[in-house]
XYZ file of C-alpha atoms in Angstrom:
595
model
C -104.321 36.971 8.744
C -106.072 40.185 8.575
C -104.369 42.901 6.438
C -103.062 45.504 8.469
C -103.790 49.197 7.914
C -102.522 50.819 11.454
C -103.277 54.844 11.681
C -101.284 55.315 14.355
C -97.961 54.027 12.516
C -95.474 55.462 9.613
C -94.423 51.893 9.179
C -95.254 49.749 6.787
C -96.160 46.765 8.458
C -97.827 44.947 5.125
C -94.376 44.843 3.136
C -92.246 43.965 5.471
C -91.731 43.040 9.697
C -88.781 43.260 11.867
C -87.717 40.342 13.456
C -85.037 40.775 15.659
C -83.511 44.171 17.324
C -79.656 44.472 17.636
C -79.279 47.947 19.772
C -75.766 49.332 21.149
C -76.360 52.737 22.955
C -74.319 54.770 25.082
C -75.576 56.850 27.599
C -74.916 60.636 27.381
C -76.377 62.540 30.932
C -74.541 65.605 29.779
C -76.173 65.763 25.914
C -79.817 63.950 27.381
C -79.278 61.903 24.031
C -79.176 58.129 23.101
C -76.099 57.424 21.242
C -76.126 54.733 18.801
C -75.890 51.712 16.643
C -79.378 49.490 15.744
C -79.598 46.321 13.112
C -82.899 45.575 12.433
C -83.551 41.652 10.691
C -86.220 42.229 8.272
C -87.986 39.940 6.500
C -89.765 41.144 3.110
C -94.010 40.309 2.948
C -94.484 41.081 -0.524
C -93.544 39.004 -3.501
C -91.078 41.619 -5.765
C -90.357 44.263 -3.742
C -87.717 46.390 -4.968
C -87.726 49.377 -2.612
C -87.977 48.894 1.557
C -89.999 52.587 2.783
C -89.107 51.328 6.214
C -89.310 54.502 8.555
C -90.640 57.664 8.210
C -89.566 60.107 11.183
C -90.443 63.208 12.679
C -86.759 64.997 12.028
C -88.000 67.165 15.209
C -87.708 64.083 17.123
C -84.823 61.546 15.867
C -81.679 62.847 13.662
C -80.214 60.535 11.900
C -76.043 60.919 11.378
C -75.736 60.038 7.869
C -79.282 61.596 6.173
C -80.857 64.661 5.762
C -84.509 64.135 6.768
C -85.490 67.169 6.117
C -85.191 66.856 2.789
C -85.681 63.474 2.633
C -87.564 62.111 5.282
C -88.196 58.402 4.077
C -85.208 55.990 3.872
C -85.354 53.670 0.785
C -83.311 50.901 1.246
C -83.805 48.147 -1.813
C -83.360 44.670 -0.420
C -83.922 40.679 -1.041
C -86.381 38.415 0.854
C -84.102 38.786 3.912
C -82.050 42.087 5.248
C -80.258 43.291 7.433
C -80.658 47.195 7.666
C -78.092 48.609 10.383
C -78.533 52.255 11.256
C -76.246 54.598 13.180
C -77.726 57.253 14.982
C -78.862 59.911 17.847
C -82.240 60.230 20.037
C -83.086 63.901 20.143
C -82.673 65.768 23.638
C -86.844 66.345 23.408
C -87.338 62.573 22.231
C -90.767 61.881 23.432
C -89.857 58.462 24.555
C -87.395 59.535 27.194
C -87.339 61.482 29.932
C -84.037 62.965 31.498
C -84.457 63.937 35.261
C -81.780 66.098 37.054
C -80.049 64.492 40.176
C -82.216 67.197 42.095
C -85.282 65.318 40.681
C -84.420 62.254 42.286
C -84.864 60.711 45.528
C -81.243 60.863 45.842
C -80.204 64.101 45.076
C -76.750 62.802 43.466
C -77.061 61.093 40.115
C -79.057 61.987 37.072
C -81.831 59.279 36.167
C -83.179 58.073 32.862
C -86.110 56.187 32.138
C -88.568 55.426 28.686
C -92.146 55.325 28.171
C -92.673 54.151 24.978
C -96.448 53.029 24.688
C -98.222 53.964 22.672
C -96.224 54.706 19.702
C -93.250 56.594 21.477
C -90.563 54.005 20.688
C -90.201 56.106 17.351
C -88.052 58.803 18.939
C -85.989 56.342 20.751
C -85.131 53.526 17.849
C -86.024 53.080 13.937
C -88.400 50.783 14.021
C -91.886 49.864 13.159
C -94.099 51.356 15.896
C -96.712 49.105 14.951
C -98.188 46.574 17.708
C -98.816 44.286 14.706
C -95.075 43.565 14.299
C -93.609 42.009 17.281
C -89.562 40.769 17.525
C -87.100 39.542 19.531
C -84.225 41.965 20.718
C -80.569 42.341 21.848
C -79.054 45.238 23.465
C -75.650 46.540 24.922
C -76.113 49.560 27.211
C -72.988 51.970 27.989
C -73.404 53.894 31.253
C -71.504 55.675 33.643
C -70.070 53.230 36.466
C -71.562 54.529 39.550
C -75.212 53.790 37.243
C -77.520 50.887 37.045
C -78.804 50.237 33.449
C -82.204 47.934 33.130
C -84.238 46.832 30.019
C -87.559 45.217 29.235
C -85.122 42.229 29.380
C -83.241 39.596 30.785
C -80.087 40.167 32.322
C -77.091 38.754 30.091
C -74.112 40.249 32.328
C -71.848 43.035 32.316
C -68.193 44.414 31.892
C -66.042 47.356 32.067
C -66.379 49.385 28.571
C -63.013 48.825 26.975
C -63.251 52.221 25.396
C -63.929 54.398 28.640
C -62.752 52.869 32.129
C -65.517 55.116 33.829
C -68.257 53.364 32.026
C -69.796 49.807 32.190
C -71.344 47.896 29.532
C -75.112 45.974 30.231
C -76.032 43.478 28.330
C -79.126 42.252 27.516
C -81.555 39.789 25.787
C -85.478 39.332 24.779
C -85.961 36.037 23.298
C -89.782 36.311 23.157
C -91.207 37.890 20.466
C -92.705 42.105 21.606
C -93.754 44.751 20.169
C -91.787 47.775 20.263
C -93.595 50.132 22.803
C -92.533 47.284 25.251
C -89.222 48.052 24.802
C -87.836 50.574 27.782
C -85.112 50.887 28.955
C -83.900 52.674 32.858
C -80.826 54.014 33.746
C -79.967 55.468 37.798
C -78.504 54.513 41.175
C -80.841 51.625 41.326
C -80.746 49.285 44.432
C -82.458 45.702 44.197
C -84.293 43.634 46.658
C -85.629 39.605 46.293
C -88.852 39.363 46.972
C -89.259 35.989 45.066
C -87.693 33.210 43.229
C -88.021 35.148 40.346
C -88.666 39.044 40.670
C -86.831 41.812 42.357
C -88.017 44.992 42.968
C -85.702 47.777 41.718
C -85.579 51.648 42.720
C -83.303 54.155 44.480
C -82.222 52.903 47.996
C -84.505 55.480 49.334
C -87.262 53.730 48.361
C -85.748 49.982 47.822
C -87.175 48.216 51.687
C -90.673 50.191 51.501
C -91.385 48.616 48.347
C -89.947 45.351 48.592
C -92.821 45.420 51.565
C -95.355 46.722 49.379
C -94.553 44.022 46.848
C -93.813 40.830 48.994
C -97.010 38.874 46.941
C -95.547 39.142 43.660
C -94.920 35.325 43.604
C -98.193 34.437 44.919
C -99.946 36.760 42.255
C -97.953 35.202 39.806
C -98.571 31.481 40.056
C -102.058 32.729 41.073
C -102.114 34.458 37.103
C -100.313 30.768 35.742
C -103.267 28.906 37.246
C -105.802 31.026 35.174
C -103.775 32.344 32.360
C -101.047 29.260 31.974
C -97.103 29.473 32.462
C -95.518 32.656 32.891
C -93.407 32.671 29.753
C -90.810 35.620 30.319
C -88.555 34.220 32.875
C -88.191 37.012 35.216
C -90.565 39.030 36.531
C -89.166 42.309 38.109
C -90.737 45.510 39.210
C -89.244 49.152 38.862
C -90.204 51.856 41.378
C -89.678 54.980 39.259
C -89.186 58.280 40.466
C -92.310 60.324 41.109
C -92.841 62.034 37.456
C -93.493 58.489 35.788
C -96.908 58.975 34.367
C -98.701 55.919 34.666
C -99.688 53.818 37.077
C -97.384 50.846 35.950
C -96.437 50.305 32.811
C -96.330 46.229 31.840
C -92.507 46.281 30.049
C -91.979 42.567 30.046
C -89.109 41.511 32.678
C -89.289 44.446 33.900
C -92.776 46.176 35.400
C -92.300 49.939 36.041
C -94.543 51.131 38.822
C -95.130 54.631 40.474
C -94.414 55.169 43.702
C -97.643 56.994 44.297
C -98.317 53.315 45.147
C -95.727 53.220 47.993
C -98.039 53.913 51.302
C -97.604 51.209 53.644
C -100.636 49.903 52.460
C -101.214 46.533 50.605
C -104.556 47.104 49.290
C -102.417 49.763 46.221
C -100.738 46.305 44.738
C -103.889 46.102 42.745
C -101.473 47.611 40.395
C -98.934 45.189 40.517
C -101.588 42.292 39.738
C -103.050 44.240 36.574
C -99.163 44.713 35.096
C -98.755 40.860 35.839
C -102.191 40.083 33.856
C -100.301 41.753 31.073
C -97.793 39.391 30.951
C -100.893 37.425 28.925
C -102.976 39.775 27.547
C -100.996 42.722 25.772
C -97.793 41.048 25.907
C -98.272 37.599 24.708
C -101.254 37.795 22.832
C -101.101 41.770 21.543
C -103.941 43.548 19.241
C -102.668 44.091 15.577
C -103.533 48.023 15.530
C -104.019 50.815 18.778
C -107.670 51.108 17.340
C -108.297 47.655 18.932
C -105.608 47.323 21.489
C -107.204 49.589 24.015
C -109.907 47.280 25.055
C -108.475 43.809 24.125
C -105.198 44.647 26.091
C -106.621 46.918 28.809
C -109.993 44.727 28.916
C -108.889 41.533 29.626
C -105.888 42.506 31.742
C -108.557 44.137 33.996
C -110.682 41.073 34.175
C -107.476 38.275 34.925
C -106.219 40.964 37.590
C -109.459 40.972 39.294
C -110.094 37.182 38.833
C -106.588 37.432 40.574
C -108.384 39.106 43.412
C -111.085 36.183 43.376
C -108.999 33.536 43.860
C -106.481 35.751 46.137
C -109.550 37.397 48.360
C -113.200 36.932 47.628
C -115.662 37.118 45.014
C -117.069 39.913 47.086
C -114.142 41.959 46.254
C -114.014 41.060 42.478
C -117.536 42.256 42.535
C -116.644 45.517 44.623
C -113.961 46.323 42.050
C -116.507 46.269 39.365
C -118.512 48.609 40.902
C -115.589 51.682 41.665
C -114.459 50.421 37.302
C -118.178 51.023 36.700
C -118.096 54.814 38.424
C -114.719 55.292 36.653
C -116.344 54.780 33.157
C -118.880 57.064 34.163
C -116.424 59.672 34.671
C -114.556 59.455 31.603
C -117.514 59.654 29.450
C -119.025 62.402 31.482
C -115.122 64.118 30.857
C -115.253 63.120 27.063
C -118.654 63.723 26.474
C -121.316 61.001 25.771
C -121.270 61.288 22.000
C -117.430 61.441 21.630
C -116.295 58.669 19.316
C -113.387 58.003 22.270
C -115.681 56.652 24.348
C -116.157 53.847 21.841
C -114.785 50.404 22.980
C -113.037 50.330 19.296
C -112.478 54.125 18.574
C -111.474 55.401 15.185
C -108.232 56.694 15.499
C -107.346 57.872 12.222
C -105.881 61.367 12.942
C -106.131 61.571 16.805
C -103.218 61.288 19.080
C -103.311 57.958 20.429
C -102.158 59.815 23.786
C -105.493 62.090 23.536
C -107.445 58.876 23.368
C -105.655 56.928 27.063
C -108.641 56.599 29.198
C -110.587 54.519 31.601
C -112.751 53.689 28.800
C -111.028 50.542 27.544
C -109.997 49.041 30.602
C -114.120 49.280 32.508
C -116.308 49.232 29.342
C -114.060 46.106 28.372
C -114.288 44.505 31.787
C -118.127 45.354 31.714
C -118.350 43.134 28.509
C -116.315 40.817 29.202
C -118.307 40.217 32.565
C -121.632 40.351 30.427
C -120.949 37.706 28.511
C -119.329 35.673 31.543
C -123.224 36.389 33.185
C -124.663 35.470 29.630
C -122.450 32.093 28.928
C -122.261 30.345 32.766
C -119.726 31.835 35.199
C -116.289 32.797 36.288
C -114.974 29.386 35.720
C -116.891 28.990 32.419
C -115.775 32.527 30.613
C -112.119 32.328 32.170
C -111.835 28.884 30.437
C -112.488 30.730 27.042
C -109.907 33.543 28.096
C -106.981 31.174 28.844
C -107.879 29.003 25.922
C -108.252 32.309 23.442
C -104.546 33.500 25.376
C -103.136 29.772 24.321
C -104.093 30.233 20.849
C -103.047 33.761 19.840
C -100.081 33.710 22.460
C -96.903 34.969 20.402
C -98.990 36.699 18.006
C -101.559 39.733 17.361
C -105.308 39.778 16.768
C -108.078 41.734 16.035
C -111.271 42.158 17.498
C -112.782 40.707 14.955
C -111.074 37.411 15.538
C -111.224 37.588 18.929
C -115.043 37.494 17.984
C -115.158 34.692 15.834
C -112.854 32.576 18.434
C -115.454 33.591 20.734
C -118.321 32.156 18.687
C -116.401 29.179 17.977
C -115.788 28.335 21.463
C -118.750 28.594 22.615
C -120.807 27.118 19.543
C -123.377 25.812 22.183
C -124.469 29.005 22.929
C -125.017 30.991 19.581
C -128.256 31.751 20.537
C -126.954 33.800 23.067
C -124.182 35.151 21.627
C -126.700 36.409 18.596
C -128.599 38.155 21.254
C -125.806 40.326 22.157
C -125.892 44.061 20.820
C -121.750 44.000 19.100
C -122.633 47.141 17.614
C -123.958 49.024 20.706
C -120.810 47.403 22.622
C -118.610 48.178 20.082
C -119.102 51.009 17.898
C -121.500 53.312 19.686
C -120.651 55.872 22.163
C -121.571 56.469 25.746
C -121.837 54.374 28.718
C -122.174 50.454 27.797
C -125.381 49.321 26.780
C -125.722 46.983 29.423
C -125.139 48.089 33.288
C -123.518 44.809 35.483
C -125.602 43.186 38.052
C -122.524 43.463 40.772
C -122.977 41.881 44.255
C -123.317 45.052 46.340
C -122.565 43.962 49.860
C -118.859 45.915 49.996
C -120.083 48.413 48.513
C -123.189 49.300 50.702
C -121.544 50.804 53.378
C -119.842 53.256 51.115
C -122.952 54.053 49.803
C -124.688 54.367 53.485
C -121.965 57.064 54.638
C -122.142 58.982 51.010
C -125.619 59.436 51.283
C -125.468 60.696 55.350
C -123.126 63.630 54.319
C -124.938 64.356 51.252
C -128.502 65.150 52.896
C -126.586 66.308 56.604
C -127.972 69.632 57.577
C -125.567 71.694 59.511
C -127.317 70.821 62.981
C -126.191 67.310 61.687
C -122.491 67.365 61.143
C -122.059 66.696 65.252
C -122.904 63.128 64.270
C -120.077 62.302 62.256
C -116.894 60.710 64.257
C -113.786 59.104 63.427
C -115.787 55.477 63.922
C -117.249 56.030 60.117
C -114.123 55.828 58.347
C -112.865 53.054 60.913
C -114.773 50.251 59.368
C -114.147 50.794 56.405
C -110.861 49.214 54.483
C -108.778 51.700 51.847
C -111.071 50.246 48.330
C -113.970 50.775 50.394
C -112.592 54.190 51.643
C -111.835 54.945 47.986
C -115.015 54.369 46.575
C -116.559 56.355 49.414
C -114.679 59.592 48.609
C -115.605 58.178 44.424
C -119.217 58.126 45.620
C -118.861 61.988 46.805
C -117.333 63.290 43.682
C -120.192 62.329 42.016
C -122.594 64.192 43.462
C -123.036 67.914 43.796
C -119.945 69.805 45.885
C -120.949 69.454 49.665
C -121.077 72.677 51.348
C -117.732 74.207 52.941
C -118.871 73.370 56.742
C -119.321 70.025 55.867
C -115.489 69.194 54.203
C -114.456 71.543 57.119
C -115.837 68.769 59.807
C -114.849 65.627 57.299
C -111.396 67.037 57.739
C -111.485 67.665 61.730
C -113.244 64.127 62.352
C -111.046 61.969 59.752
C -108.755 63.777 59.301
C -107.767 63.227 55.259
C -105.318 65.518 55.260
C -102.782 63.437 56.806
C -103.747 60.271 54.779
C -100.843 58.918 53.004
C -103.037 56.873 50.500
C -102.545 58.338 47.201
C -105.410 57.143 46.110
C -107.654 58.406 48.573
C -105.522 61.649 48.733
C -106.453 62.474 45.481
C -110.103 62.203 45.323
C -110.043 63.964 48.980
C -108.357 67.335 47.694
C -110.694 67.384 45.003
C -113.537 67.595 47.199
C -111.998 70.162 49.026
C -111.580 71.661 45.596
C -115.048 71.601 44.107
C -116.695 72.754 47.957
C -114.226 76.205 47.405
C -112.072 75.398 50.374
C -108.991 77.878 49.672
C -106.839 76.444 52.413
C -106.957 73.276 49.704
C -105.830 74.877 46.740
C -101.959 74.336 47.681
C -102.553 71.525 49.231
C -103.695 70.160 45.637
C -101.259 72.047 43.555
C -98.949 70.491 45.455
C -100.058 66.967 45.215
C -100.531 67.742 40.938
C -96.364 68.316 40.882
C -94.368 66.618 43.376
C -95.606 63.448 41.147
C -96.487 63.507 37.784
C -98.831 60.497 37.753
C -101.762 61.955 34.538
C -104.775 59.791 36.928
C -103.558 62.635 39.842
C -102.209 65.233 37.861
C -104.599 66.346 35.288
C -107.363 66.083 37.651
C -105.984 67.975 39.958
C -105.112 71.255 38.057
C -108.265 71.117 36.402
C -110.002 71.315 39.836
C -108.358 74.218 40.369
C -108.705 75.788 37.071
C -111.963 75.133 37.577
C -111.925 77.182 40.861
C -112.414 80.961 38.915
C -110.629 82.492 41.653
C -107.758 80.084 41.008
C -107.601 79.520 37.393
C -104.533 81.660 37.076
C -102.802 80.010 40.019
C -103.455 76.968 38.299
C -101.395 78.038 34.861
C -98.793 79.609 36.834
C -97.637 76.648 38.616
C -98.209 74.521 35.810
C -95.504 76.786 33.962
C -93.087 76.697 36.681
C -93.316 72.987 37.362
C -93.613 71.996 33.465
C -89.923 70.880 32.965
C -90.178 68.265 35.782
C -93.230 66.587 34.591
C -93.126 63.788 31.821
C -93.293 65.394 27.829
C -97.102 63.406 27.727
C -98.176 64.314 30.566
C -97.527 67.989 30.061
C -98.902 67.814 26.633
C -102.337 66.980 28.203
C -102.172 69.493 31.053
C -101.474 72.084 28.298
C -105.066 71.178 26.719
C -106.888 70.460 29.852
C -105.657 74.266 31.484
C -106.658 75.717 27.382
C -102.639 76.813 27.226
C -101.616 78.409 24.000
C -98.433 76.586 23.355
């Protein structure tokens, strides 16, 4: 196995690895803390090792009852081959990991709500542990909460019971016999309803949103066995889905047992469970098989989950739509490396991450210039059928464990070992290691995507005596991806003029669309054209969710706006508290905030 040497971790993960979690916590609304009790099963890598440096903390972020950190911020514990280190101890009320939302910040308006996000190395703030994707354990946990509360895990159920020490609480119980690293451990806590919507997944949220998403979500067991038939069996029992509340600021995040999902996805409108297919994918690729360091786990987590979810959509719908996908990842990538800049080492497929904030470095990037590889080589080495035969076959052998890219290279050469010539032919280094766009633009079948382009093109070169031809018929024909890559198409080009958003508005009337996605990309034309009534209209879409894809955006369309810039900072400030601790971190650079 490759030695690891993982930037983004204070672990260290080459003397020593965790194998099994015990956790106890109880619940404490009123202090917004964690409250305590983990045993961590270590086993020792390296022959005479006297002293365990297991954790090194941030005392801003975790306090520890029995040590001063301060002073002495590494605990040496001194230990055999095997040990069992057992820690008592307190999250911090600004714990990174956790977010603490007021009943008023619910869809209820009764109970307070807790949920985690612990990717990418968050899980720090919530639990000792080694935040390292290269160390990956089984876990336990008992969860304390008030009785009128739902707890839920990245776990499976293993019952409940009144707490014996408080009759107004009630213990959860739960267990993780697979083997995960530790930013898939989460953990939610609310008045959380359930629905069945197949013979092995519920979908969880407040009852407010419990029957609109258990609609939304009613092909979770056909995407599933769809993903066992090209990945092999679903390994982790359960498969549920969490509909957070609206500051969650992901799309989904792929907790095993547990998917959380924003409900920014909740429209009525099928065509969003796209998301829902890519956290399934990562029930394979991130999950099972998981990259040894964040340097490498972008791409060979994000990458290949991208290309299962939209062989998913294949086998599910067409090759026509697998193809139109690739086209709106393609326009995404663009973006981000316009937004980075073309020579930023980010937009590497394997970025160097030594000193930057794994947070600073979340992007499309990983997920499209992987796909666009991966689909490469598929073009290069014979097909869908032929390259997914290599995925599930490179899933089978690293499943339960990590890898690098490196490896995932050599397995590649191996298994194809028919086709070296072709595989020598390949640029790695320009895929890899250099910068910008990738090196080779996808052939995609354009037939979706055509009429996207057609209607683009007939409001970019309208002339005012033109506008009269546009009517609600245009948008008609076209389904919500197609819709979405129509108003993609737009932002790419120069800012129409203000008469022309004006008439898109009166004949299609976006304003009223309930599709976040399309939403989104529709205020920000509004935005970029100078359309004032907008403005609101966008500031108000950037904080009644806190999704970063919508958010950030957003206020820097605004900021952008001169006139607005101030507007922009203002309601950033008075909407700050409600928004996830990431996702205002990133707002605070994107709006140039001094602390």
């Amino acid at each position: 196995m490759t030695p690891v040497l993982d930037p983004s971790s204070f672990s260290s993960v080459s003397k020593c690895a965790t194998k099994h979690l015990n956790l106890i916590y109880h619940v404490e609304f009123d202090r917004r803390v964690l409250k305590g009790k983990v045993a961590l099963t270590v086993e020792v890598l390296e022959d005479k090792l006297s002293s365990l440096v297991q954790f090194s903390f941030d005392p801003s972020k975790l306090s520890l009852c029995l040590l001063d950190l301060i002073t002495s911020p590494h605990i040496h514990i001194y230990v055999g081959q095997h040990v069992i280190v057992e820690i008592e101890y307190e999250t911090s009320p600004s714990a990174t990991a956790l977010q603490w939302l007021t009943p008023t910040q619910t869809a209820g308006k009764k109970h307070p709500y807790l949920f985690s996000q612990c990717q990418a190395t968050h899980c720090r703030t919530m639990i000792p542990c080694q935040d390292s994707p290269s160390v990956k354990h089984t876990y336990y946990a008992q969860v304390s909460v008030p009785r009128e509360l739902v707890a839920l895990m990245s776990a499976l159920h293993d019952g409940q019971e009144p707490d014996p020490s408080d009759s107004s609480r009630v213990i959860y119980r739960f267990r993780q016999p697979v083997p995960m690293p530790s930013y898939l451990i989460a953990i939610v806590v609310g008045a959380l309803e359930s629905r069945e919507i197949g013979p092995r997944s519920r979908v969880w949220s407040e009852k407010e949103y419990v029957d609109e998403a258990a609609f939304e979500f009613s092909e979770t067991e056909s995407m599933l066995k769809t993903a066992e038939s090209l990945a092999g069996p679903y390994v982790w029992g359960q498969y549920d889905v969490l509909v957070l509340p609206p500051s969650f600021p992901y799309g989904g995040m792929e907790n095993p047992c547990l998917t959380f999902v924003t409900p920014t996805v909740l429209a009525g409108d099928r065509s969003l469970a796209g998301v829902i297919a890519h956290e399934i994918s990562h029930s394979w690729t991130g999950n099972l098989v998981t990259n040894r360091t964040w340097e490498g786990i972008f791409w060979l987590n994000e990458g290949h989950t991208v290309y299962i979810e939209r062989m998913i959509a294949r086998c599910m719908a067409s090759e026509q739509l697998r193809q139109f996908k690739g086209i709106g990842g393609w326009k995404e990538l663009q973006e981000s490396v316009k937004q980075f800049g073309a020579n930023n080492v980010l937009t590497n497929l394997v970025p160097n991450l030594h000193e930057v904030d794994t947070d600073e470095a979340f992007s499309s990037v990983p997920y499209e210039k992987g796909f666009a590889l991966l689909y490469h080589l598929e073009e290069l080495l014979g097909g869908p059928e032929v390259f997914m035969g290599f995925v599930k076959s490179y899933i089978q052998l690293f499943a339960y464990g990590t890898v690098t890219t490196e490896e995932w290279k050599n397995y590649l050469f191996t298994y194809f070992k028919d086709k070296m010539d072709i595989l020598n032919k390949v640029d790695w280094n320009a895929w890899m290691h250099t910068p910008g766009m990738a090196p080779v633009k996808p052939q995609y079948d354009t037939t979706m995507a055509d009429a996207c382009t057609a209607l683009c093109q007939r409001w970019v070169k309208a002339k005012e005596e033109d506008l009269a031809s546009f009517t609600e018929a245009d948008v008609k024909k076209l389904n919500s991806p197609q819709l979405i890559e129509f108003m993609a198409l737009l932002l790419q080009e120069e800012p129409l003029p203000l008469s022309h958003v004006k008439k898109m508005q009166e004949v299609y009337q976006l304003n009223s669309v309930k599709n976040a996605e399309v939403r989104f990309r529709w205020l920000r034309i509004c935005v970029k054209a100078h359309w004032e009534e907008a403005v609101p209209l966008a500031l108000k879409m950037a904080t009644e969710q806190g999704r970063m894809k919508f958010t950030r955006p957003l206020f820097k369309e605004v900021y952008n706006f001169s006139k607005y810039s101030d507007e922009a900072v203002k309601t950033f400030k008075e909407n700050r508290g409600a928004l996830h601790p990431v996702t205002a971190m990133m707002v605070v650079k994107d709006l140039k905030i001094n602390g």
